[in-house]
CSV table of C-alpha atoms and ligand atoms in Angstrom, one decimal:
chain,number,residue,atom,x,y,z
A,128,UNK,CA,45.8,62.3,4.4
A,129,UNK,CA,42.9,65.2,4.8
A,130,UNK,CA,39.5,63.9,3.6
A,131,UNK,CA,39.1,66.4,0.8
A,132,UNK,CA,35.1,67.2,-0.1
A,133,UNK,CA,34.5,69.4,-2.6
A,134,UNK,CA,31.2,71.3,-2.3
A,135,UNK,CA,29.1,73.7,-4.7
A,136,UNK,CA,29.3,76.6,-2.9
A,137,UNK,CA,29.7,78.3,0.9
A,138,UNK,CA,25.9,77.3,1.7
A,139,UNK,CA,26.7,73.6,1.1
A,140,UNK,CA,29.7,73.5,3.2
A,141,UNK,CA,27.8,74.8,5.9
A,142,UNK,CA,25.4,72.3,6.0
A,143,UNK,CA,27.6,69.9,6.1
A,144,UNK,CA,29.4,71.4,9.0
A,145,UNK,CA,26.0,72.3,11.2
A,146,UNK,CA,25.2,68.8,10.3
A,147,UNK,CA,28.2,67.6,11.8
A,148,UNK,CA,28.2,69.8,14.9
A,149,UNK,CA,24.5,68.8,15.5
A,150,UNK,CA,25.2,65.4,16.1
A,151,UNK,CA,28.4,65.9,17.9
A,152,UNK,CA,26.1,68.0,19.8
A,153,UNK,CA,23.9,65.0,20.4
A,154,UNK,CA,26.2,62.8,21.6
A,155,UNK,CA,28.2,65.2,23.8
A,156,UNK,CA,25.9,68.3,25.2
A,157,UNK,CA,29.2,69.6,26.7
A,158,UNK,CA,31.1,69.5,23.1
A,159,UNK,CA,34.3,71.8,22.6
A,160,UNK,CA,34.1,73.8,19.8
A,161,UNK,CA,37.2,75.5,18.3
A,162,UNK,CA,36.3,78.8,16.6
A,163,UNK,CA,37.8,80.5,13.5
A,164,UNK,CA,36.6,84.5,12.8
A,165,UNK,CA,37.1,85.7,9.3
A,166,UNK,CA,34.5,85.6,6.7
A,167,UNK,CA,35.0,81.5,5.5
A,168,UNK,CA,33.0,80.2,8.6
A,169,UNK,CA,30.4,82.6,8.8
A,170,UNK,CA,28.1,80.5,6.6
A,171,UNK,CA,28.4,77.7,8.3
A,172,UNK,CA,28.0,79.2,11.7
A,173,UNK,CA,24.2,80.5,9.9
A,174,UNK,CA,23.7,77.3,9.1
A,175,UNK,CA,24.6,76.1,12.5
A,176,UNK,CA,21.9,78.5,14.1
A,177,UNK,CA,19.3,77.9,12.0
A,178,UNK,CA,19.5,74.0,12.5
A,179,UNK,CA,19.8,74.5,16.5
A,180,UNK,CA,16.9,76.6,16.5
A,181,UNK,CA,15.0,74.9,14.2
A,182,UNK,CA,15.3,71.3,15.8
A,183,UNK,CA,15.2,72.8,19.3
A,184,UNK,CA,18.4,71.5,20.0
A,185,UNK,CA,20.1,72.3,23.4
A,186,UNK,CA,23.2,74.5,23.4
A,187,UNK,CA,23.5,75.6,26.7
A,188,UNK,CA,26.3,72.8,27.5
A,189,UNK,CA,28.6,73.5,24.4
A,190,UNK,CA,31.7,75.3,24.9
A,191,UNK,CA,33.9,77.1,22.9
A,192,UNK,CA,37.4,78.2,22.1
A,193,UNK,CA,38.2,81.0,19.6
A,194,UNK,CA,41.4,80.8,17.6
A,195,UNK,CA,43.0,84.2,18.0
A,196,UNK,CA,42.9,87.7,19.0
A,197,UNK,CA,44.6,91.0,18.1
A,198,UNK,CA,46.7,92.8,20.6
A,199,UNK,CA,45.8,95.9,21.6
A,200,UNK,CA,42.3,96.6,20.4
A,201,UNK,CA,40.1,98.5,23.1
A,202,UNK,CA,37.3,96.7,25.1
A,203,UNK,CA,34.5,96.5,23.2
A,204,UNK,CA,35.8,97.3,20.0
A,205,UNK,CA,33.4,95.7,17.3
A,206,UNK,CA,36.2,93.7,15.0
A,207,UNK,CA,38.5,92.4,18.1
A,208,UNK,CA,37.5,88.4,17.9
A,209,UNK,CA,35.8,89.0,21.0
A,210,UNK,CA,33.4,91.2,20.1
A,211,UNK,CA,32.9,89.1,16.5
A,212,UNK,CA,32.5,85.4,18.4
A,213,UNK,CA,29.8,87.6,20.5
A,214,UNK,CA,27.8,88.9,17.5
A,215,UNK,CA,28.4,85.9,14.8
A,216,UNK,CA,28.3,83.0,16.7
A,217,UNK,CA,27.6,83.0,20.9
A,218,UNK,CA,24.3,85.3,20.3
A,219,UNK,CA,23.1,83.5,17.0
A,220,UNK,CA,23.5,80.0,18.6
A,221,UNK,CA,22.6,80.8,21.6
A,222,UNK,CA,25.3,79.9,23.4
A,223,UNK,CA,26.0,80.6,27.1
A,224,UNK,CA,28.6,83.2,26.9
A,225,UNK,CA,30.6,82.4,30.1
A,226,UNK,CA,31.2,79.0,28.3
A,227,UNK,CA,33.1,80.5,25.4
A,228,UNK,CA,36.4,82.1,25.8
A,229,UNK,CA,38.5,84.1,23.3
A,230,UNK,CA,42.4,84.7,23.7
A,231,UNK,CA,42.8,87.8,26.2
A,232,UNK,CA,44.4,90.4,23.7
A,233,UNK,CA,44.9,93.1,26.7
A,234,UNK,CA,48.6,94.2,26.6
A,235,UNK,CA,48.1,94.3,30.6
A,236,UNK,CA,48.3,90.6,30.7
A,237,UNK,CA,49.6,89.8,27.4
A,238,UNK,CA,53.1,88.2,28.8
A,239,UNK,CA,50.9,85.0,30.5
A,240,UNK,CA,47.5,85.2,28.7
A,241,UNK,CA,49.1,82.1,26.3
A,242,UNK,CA,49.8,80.4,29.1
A,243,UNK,CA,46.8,81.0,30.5
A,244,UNK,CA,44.4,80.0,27.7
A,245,UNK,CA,46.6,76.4,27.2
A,246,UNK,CA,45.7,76.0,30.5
A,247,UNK,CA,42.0,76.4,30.3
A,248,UNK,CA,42.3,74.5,27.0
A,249,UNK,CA,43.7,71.7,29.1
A,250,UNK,CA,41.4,72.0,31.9
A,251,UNK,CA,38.4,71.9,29.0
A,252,UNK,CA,39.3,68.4,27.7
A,253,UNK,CA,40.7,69.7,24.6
A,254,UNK,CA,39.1,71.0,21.5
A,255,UNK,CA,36.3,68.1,20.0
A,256,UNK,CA,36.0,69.6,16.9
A,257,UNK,CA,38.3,73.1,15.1
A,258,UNK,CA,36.9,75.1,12.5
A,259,UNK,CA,40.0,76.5,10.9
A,260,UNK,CA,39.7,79.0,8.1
A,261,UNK,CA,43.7,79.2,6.0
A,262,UNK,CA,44.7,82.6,4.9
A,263,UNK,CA,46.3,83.2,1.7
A,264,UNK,CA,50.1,82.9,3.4
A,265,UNK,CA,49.0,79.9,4.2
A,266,UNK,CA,48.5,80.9,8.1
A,267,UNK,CA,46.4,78.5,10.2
A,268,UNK,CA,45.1,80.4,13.5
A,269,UNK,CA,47.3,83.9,12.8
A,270,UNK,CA,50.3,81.2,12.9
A,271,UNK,CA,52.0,83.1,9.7
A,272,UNK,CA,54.9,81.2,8.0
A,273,UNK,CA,57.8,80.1,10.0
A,274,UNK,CA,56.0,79.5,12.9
A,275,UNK,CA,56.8,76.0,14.5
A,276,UNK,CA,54.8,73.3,13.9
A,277,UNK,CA,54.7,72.6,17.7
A,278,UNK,CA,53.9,76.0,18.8
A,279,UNK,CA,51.3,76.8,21.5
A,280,UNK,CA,49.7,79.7,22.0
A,281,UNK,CA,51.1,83.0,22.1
A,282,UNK,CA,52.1,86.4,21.0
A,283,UNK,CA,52.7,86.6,16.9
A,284,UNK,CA,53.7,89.7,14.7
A,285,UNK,CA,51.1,89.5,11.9
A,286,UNK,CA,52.3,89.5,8.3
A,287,UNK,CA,51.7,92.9,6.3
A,288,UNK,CA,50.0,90.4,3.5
A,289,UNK,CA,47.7,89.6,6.3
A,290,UNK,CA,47.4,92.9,7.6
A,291,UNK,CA,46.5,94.3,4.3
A,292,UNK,CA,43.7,91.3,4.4
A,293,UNK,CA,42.4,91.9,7.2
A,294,UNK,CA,41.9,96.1,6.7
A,295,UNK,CA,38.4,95.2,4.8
A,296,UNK,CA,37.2,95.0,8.9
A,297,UNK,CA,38.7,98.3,9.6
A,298,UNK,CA,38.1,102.0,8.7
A,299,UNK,CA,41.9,102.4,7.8
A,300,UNK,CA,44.9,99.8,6.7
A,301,UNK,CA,46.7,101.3,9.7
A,302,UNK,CA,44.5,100.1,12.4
A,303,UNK,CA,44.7,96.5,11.9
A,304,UNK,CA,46.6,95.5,15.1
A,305,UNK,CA,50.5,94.1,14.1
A,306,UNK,CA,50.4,91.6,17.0
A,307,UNK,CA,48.2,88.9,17.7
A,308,UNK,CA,47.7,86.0,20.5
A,309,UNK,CA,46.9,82.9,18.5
A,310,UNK,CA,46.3,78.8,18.9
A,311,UNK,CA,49.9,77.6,18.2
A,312,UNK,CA,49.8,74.8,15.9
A,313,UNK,CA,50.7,72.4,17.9
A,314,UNK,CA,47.8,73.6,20.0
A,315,UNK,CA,45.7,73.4,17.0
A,316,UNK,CA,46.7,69.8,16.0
A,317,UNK,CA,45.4,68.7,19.8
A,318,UNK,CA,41.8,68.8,18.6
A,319,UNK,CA,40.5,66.0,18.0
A,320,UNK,CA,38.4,66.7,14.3
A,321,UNK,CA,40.4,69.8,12.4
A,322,UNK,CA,37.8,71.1,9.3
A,323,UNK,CA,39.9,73.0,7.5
A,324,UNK,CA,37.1,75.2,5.4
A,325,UNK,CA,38.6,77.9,2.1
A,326,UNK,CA,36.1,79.1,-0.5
A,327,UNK,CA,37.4,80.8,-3.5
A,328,UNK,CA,40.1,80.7,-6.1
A,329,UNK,CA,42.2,83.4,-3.8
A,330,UNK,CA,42.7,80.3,-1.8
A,331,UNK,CA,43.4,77.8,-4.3
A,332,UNK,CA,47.2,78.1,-3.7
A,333,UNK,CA,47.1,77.7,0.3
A,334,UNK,CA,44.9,74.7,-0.3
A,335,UNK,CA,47.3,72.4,-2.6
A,336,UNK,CA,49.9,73.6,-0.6
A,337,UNK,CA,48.2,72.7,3.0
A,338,UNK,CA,46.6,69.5,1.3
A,339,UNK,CA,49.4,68.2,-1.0
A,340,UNK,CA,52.7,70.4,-0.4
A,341,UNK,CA,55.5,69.4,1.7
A,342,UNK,CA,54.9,69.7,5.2
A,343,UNK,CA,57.0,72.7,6.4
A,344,UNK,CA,56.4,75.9,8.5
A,345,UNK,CA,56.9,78.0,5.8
A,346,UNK,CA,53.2,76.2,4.7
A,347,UNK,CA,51.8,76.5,8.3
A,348,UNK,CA,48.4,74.7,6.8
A,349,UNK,CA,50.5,71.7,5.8
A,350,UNK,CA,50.4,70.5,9.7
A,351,UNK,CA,46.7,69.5,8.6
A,352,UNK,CA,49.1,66.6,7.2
A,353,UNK,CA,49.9,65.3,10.6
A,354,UNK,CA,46.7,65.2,12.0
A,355,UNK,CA,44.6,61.8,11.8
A,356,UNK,CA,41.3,63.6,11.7
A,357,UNK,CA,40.9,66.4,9.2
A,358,UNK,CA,38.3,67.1,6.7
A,359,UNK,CA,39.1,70.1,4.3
A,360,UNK,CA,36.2,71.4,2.6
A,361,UNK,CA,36.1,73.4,-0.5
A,362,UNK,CA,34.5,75.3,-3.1
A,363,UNK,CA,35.4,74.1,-6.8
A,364,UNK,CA,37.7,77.5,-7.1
A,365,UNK,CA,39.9,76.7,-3.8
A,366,UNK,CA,40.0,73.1,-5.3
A,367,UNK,CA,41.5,74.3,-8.4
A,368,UNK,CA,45.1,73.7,-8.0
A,369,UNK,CA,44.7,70.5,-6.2
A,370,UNK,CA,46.6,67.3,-8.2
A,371,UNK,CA,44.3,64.8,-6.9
A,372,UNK,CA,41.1,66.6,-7.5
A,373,UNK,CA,39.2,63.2,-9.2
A,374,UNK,CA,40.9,61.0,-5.9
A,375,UNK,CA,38.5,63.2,-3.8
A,376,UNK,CA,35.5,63.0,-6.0
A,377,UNK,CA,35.6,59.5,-5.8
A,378,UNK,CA,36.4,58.8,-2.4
A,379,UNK,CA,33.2,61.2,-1.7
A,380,UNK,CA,30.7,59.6,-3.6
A,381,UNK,CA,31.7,56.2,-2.6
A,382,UNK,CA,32.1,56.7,1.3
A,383,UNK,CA,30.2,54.5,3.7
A,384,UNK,CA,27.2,56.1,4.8
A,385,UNK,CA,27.2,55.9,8.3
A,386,UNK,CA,31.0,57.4,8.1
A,387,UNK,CA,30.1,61.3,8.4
A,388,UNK,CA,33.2,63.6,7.7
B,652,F6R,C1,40.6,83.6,12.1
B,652,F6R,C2,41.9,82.9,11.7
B,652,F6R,C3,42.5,83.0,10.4
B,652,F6R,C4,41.5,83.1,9.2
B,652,F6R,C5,42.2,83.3,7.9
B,652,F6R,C6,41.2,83.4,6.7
B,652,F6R,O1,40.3,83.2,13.4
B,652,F6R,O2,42.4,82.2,12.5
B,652,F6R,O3,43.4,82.0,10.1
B,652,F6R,O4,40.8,81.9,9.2
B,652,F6R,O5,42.9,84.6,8.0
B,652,F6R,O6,40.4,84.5,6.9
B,652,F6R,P1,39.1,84.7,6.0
B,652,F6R,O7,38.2,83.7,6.4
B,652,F6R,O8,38.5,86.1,6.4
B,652,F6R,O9,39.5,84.6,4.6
């Protein structure tokens, strides 16, 4: 099962993630990251650049791999997830931009670009270490419900739920893009470390349902299930519907130190 922490608040999660990411930084300058947009990693990607710079640490190896795109959006335009991986975390961190690729969302090329990215994936080594972010249909990635649980990556029609989300980065509801490319999850579930991060009582029901619902496509987040290496981190309102809520306290304050997440 998901190694469930349960944190105070979006601050302390991303400590815990820059903490983790510094020392898989350590031991691998050349780590993979997988990279979630929306607003649940930004904290942690802060967090991330304030440790890096102040311990000095060298990021100029570390690649990257963003989740998803939109379809359609122009060049340059400031909320496709090329333009926010730019701005929130390759410029922050200090990354070196060539290393960090993002889904190519250009209708142009749209018919191979899932190919293409599975095959830089592959060509990468895989993902080390997948910040997801869950959306309140449950999506992982922008794979909405039904999507298979062994899907790669390609084209998906975004829900209007998520649509309607999503329009708080817009100026109007009506330009939030209906397609996407997105990480299938069976791409997803190749990484080797998924943290799964929600914040907020909006995601309470996604969470029990990822964490401790069937697994099912209609629950997209419940392929967390199948993975041998996932650590879901939460605030105490995303927590709230979980069953097993004192199981986690108590495996977290009796874990082996030198265990990490
Ligand atoms: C983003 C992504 C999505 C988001 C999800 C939650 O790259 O893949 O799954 O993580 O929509 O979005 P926020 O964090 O804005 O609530």
């Amino acid at each position: 099962m998901a190694e469930v922490v349960i944190v105070e608040n979006e601050a302390a999660a991303g400590a815990l993630v820059a903490d983790t990411i510094v020392s898989l930084i350590r031991s691998k300058p050349d780590v993979v990251l997988g990279l979630a947009t929306g607003s649940t990693p930004l904290a942690s990607y802060r967090a991330l650049a304030r440790r890096i710079a102040d311990d000095s640490i060298d990021v100029r190896g570390v690649r990257g791999f963003a989740l998803d795109e939109y379809v359609g959006l122009p060049a340059g335009h400031p909320e496709s997830y090329r333009a926010v991986i730019t701005r929130e975390v390759v410029e922050p961190l200090g990354l070196t931009p060539e290393l960090v690729r993002v889904p190519n969302g250009d209708p142009a090329t749209i018919e191979h670009a899932g190919a293409d990215y599975e095959v830089a994936l592959t060509a990468a080594g895989g993902v080390d270490l997948q910040i997801l972010g869950i959306g309140r249909t449950g999506h992982i990635g922008f794979n909405e419900p039904g999507s298979s649980l062994a899907s790669h990556t390609r084209v998906k029609t975004l829900t209007e739920a998520t649509r309607a989300d999503n329009a708080r980065f817009f100026d109007s509801p009506d330009d939030v893009p209906m397609h996407c490319i997105t990480q299938g999850i069976g791409t997803i579930l190749r990484a080797r470390h998924l943290v799964l991060l929600a914040f907020g009582e909006v995601k309470a029901h996604a969470v029990a349902a990822a964490v401790e619902g069937a697994v099912s496509a209609n629950q997209p987040g419940s392929a967390i299930q199948l993975h041998p290496h996932t650590t879901v981190i939460v605030d105490e309102a995303a927590a709230s519907q979980l069953e097993h809520l004192d199981y986690y306290r108590h495996a977290w304050a009796n874990k082996p130190a030198w265990q990490g997440i």
